[in-house]
Amino acid sequence: MTVQQSDLKLDGNAIAGLLREIFTMEMTTAESTCAGCHKVHAVGQVEVYMNAPGVVVRCPACGQVQMRIVKGGGRYWLDLTGIRSLEFSA
Amino acid sequence: MARTAVLGRLNWQLGNVAELVQETPRVASLVLDVPEWQGHLAGQHVDVRLTADDGYQAERSYSIASAPEDPRLAITVERLDDGEVSPYLVGEVRKGDKIELRGPIGGYFVWRGGDDRPLLLVAGGSGIVPLMAMIRHRSAGKSTTPTRLLYSSRSEDDIIYKAELGALAAVGDGLTVAHCLTRMQPPGWRGYARRIDRAMLEEVAWPKAQNPIIFVCGPTPMVEAVAGHLVDMSFDAASIKTERFGPTGG
């Protein structure tokens, strides 16, 4: 069976636990503004690919990479270059 | 209470397997006693962690199937033969075993109830699980929120919660259930016999003027097709919440 890249796409709900570890907050209801197209999406809506050594998060509107998250050796490595801002409840 | 359920670090805790329910040949529910469970919302999930003798750990996320009102926590798991976790949870686990889990997790794909807007629920395969938590929550809270479920399965034997859904729909409190079977239909089948398409959604969905809240959960291609049709039908995109699962699970 050939697995298409598009079939491997999940959404932000799939990384709710991982984001909760990092931010210690519920983050799927946070709103992220894409650094590429400036559109705003709930983190629950973003495209997520987990079939790699790390997690890749893409904007559902323009496809820009918003986040890359790697966890290993007791450390997190978090690249948020593609996010202009994250807004969430205090 | 809702606040403590949302904030703070999540710790791994142990749940005792109180009951196992074989829902279909490939799907089982694990009913767990979790002594320190702090409550959940319908639609949230838990992470389950298995640790091998050599220390190797595998984690997977499973939707909670039980209503928030239920004192015990239920998850429903589909066995994927090449998976790392699901073949253990469906087939190996026995009553009395302990399972390591953390949760509740998530907040985007949840339904709290107490809202006048009708509900449209669209499920594919085991995507029914978080929607079942919503249906059970609706029933446990004596809610009469008008609710329509459109549920796609491969065959009649693959329908999860078939008897319970039939019984809840028969109560006559505003829940209707429409099944579609994509691969095999029994003789005399009166439900849909194809994949969910726009014509089917137009028959099942609420009129746009009623402004329904819509939840869609299933495999990625199904979720994207359904969400696309609903947007084309001019439903408010902000009212359509989706949750995808794919072959990376298991």
Short mmCIF file of C-alpha atoms in Angstrom, two decimals, chain B residues 29-215:
data_model
loop_
_atom_site.label_atom_id
_atom_site.label_comp_id
_atom_site.label_asym_id
_atom_site.label_seq_id
_atom_site.Cartn_x
_atom_site.Cartn_y
_atom_site.Cartn_z
CA SER B 29 -13.70 -0.20 24.82
CA LEU B 30 -11.63 -0.12 27.99
CA VAL B 31 -13.59 1.09 30.98
CA LEU B 32 -11.18 2.43 33.58
CA ASP B 33 -11.28 3.42 37.22
CA VAL B 34 -8.93 6.38 37.49
CA PRO B 35 -8.78 7.36 41.18
CA GLU B 36 -7.38 10.85 40.61
CA TRP B 37 -9.39 11.71 37.50
CA GLN B 38 -10.35 15.40 37.58
CA GLY B 39 -13.18 15.26 35.06
CA HIS B 40 -13.31 15.99 31.34
CA LEU B 41 -15.33 17.59 28.57
CA ALA B 42 -16.99 15.63 25.77
CA GLY B 43 -14.56 15.49 22.84
CA GLN B 44 -11.31 15.50 24.87
CA HIS B 45 -8.76 12.69 24.75
CA VAL B 46 -6.11 10.99 26.85
CA ASP B 47 -2.57 9.96 26.07
CA VAL B 48 -1.81 6.33 26.87
CA ARG B 49 1.79 5.25 27.50
CA LEU B 50 3.16 1.73 27.35
CA THR B 51 6.60 0.88 28.69
CA ALA B 52 8.47 -2.24 27.53
CA ASP B 53 10.73 -4.28 29.81
CA ASP B 54 13.78 -2.59 28.25
CA GLY B 55 12.41 0.88 29.01
CA TYR B 56 11.20 1.67 25.47
CA GLN B 57 8.07 3.78 25.63
CA ALA B 58 5.29 4.33 23.11
CA GLU B 59 2.53 6.93 23.50
CA ARG B 60 -0.74 7.24 21.64
CA SER B 61 -3.71 9.52 21.94
CA TYR B 62 -7.24 8.11 22.30
CA SER B 63 -10.54 9.95 22.44
CA ILE B 64 -12.59 9.60 25.58
CA ALA B 65 -15.83 7.75 24.87
CA SER B 66 -17.60 8.20 28.21
CA ALA B 67 -19.75 11.14 29.22
CA PRO B 68 -18.32 13.61 31.73
CA GLU B 69 -21.12 12.46 34.05
CA ASP B 70 -19.86 8.86 34.04
CA PRO B 71 -17.80 8.03 37.16
CA ARG B 72 -15.59 5.75 35.09
CA LEU B 73 -13.47 6.74 32.12
CA ALA B 74 -13.91 4.82 28.86
CA ILE B 75 -11.71 4.87 25.80
CA THR B 76 -12.51 3.01 22.60
CA VAL B 77 -9.59 1.68 20.58
CA GLU B 78 -9.36 0.27 17.07
CA ARG B 79 -6.75 -2.44 16.64
CA LEU B 80 -4.24 -1.64 13.90
CA ASP B 81 -2.28 -4.83 13.27
CA ASP B 82 1.02 -3.07 12.64
CA GLY B 83 0.52 -0.62 15.51
CA GLU B 84 2.69 -0.46 18.63
CA VAL B 85 0.00 0.25 21.20
CA SER B 86 -3.43 -0.72 19.90
CA PRO B 87 -2.71 -4.50 19.53
CA TYR B 88 -1.91 -4.49 23.26
CA LEU B 89 -5.03 -2.51 24.22
CA VAL B 90 -7.29 -4.63 21.98
CA GLY B 91 -6.46 -8.25 22.63
CA GLU B 92 -3.80 -8.36 25.35
CA VAL B 93 -5.17 -6.23 28.16
CA ARG B 94 -7.19 -8.01 30.82
CA LYS B 95 -9.58 -6.86 33.52
CA GLY B 96 -7.59 -5.74 36.55
CA ASP B 97 -4.57 -4.58 34.53
CA LYS B 98 -3.26 -1.07 35.06
CA ILE B 99 -2.86 1.40 32.21
CA GLU B 100 -0.69 4.51 32.36
CA LEU B 101 -2.47 7.60 31.04
CA ARG B 102 -2.65 11.36 31.28
CA GLY B 103 -5.43 13.79 30.53
CA PRO B 104 -7.87 15.21 29.83
CA ILE B 105 -6.21 16.77 26.78
CA GLY B 106 -7.58 19.14 24.15
CA GLY B 107 -10.11 21.93 24.16
CA TYR B 108 -10.80 22.80 20.54
CA PHE B 109 -12.88 19.75 19.57
CA VAL B 110 -15.27 19.80 22.56
CA TRP B 111 -18.98 20.25 23.08
CA ARG B 112 -20.09 21.56 26.46
CA GLY B 113 -23.83 21.52 25.86
CA GLY B 114 -26.18 24.11 27.29
CA ASP B 115 -26.56 25.73 23.89
CA ASP B 116 -29.72 26.14 21.83
CA ARG B 117 -28.00 25.53 18.52
CA PRO B 118 -28.63 22.12 16.93
CA LEU B 119 -25.78 19.67 16.56
CA LEU B 120 -24.61 17.97 13.39
CA LEU B 121 -22.17 15.14 14.03
CA VAL B 122 -20.38 13.41 11.15
CA ALA B 123 -18.23 10.36 11.88
CA GLY B 124 -16.13 7.96 9.86
CA GLY B 125 -15.11 4.64 11.48
CA SER B 126 -13.61 5.09 14.94
CA GLY B 127 -14.09 8.85 14.51
CA ILE B 128 -17.40 8.14 16.24
CA VAL B 129 -15.64 7.95 19.63
CA PRO B 130 -15.43 11.64 20.64
CA LEU B 131 -18.86 12.22 19.09
CA MET B 132 -20.23 9.37 21.23
CA ALA B 133 -18.96 11.19 24.32
CA MET B 134 -21.02 14.19 23.14
CA ILE B 135 -24.10 12.03 22.51
CA ARG B 136 -23.73 10.37 25.92
CA HIS B 137 -23.22 13.76 27.56
CA ARG B 138 -26.37 15.02 25.87
CA SER B 139 -28.31 12.01 27.13
CA ALA B 140 -26.86 12.04 30.68
CA GLY B 141 -27.67 15.74 31.03
CA LYS B 142 -31.25 15.21 29.79
CA SER B 143 -30.52 17.66 27.02
CA THR B 144 -32.96 17.84 24.13
CA THR B 145 -30.55 19.66 21.81
CA PRO B 146 -31.70 18.62 18.32
CA THR B 147 -28.90 16.35 17.15
CA ARG B 148 -28.26 14.51 13.92
CA LEU B 149 -25.51 11.93 13.54
CA LEU B 150 -24.30 10.76 10.15
CA TYR B 151 -22.02 7.80 10.68
CA SER B 152 -20.04 6.00 7.99
CA SER B 153 -18.72 2.46 8.53
CA ARG B 154 -17.35 -0.18 6.20
CA SER B 155 -19.93 -2.84 7.00
CA GLU B 156 -22.70 -3.46 9.52
CA ASP B 157 -20.27 -5.49 11.68
CA ASP B 158 -17.97 -2.47 11.87
CA ILE B 159 -20.56 -0.13 13.39
CA ILE B 160 -19.29 0.82 16.85
CA TYR B 161 -21.95 1.38 19.57
CA LYS B 162 -24.64 0.14 17.17
CA ALA B 163 -27.11 -1.07 19.80
CA GLU B 164 -26.61 1.93 22.10
CA LEU B 165 -27.04 4.41 19.24
CA GLY B 166 -30.22 2.61 18.20
CA ALA B 167 -31.56 2.74 21.76
CA LEU B 168 -30.69 6.43 22.23
CA ALA B 169 -32.32 7.37 18.92
CA ALA B 170 -35.45 5.40 19.92
CA VAL B 171 -35.93 7.57 23.04
CA GLY B 172 -37.38 10.25 20.79
CA ASP B 173 -35.75 13.23 22.50
CA GLY B 174 -34.36 14.81 19.35
CA LEU B 175 -31.50 12.51 18.36
CA THR B 176 -31.55 10.97 14.91
CA VAL B 177 -28.92 8.57 13.56
CA ALA B 178 -28.25 7.92 9.87
CA HIS B 179 -25.82 5.15 8.96
CA CYS B 180 -23.96 4.67 5.76
CA LEU B 181 -22.09 1.49 4.87
CA THR B 182 -19.39 1.98 2.29
CA ARG B 183 -18.21 -1.53 1.44
CA MET B 184 -20.78 -4.14 2.31
CA GLN B 185 -24.47 -3.88 3.06
CA PRO B 186 -26.65 -6.61 4.56
CA PRO B 187 -29.71 -7.78 2.57
CA GLY B 188 -32.55 -5.30 2.92
CA TRP B 189 -30.27 -2.46 4.12
CA ARG B 190 -32.21 0.80 4.14
CA GLY B 191 -29.44 3.20 5.06
CA TYR B 192 -26.96 4.84 2.73
CA ALA B 193 -24.66 2.56 0.73
CA ARG B 194 -21.87 4.86 -0.43
CA ARG B 195 -19.25 7.22 0.93
CA ILE B 196 -20.52 10.43 2.46
CA ASP B 197 -21.07 12.93 -0.32
CA ARG B 198 -22.68 16.31 -0.74
CA ALA B 199 -26.12 14.94 -1.64
CA MET B 200 -26.13 12.89 1.57
CA LEU B 201 -25.08 15.88 3.66
CA GLU B 202 -27.83 17.97 2.06
CA GLU B 203 -30.37 15.37 3.17
CA VAL B 204 -29.03 15.01 6.71
CA ALA B 205 -27.68 18.45 7.65
CA TRP B 206 -29.78 21.12 9.33
CA PRO B 207 -31.00 24.06 7.26
CA LYS B 208 -28.30 26.72 7.28
CA ALA B 209 -30.69 29.17 8.96
CA GLN B 210 -30.66 27.01 12.11
CA ASN B 211 -26.96 27.71 12.48
CA PRO B 212 -25.86 24.25 13.68
CA ILE B 213 -22.65 23.47 15.52
CA ILE B 214 -20.86 20.85 13.44
CA PHE B 215 -18.29 18.27 14.51
#
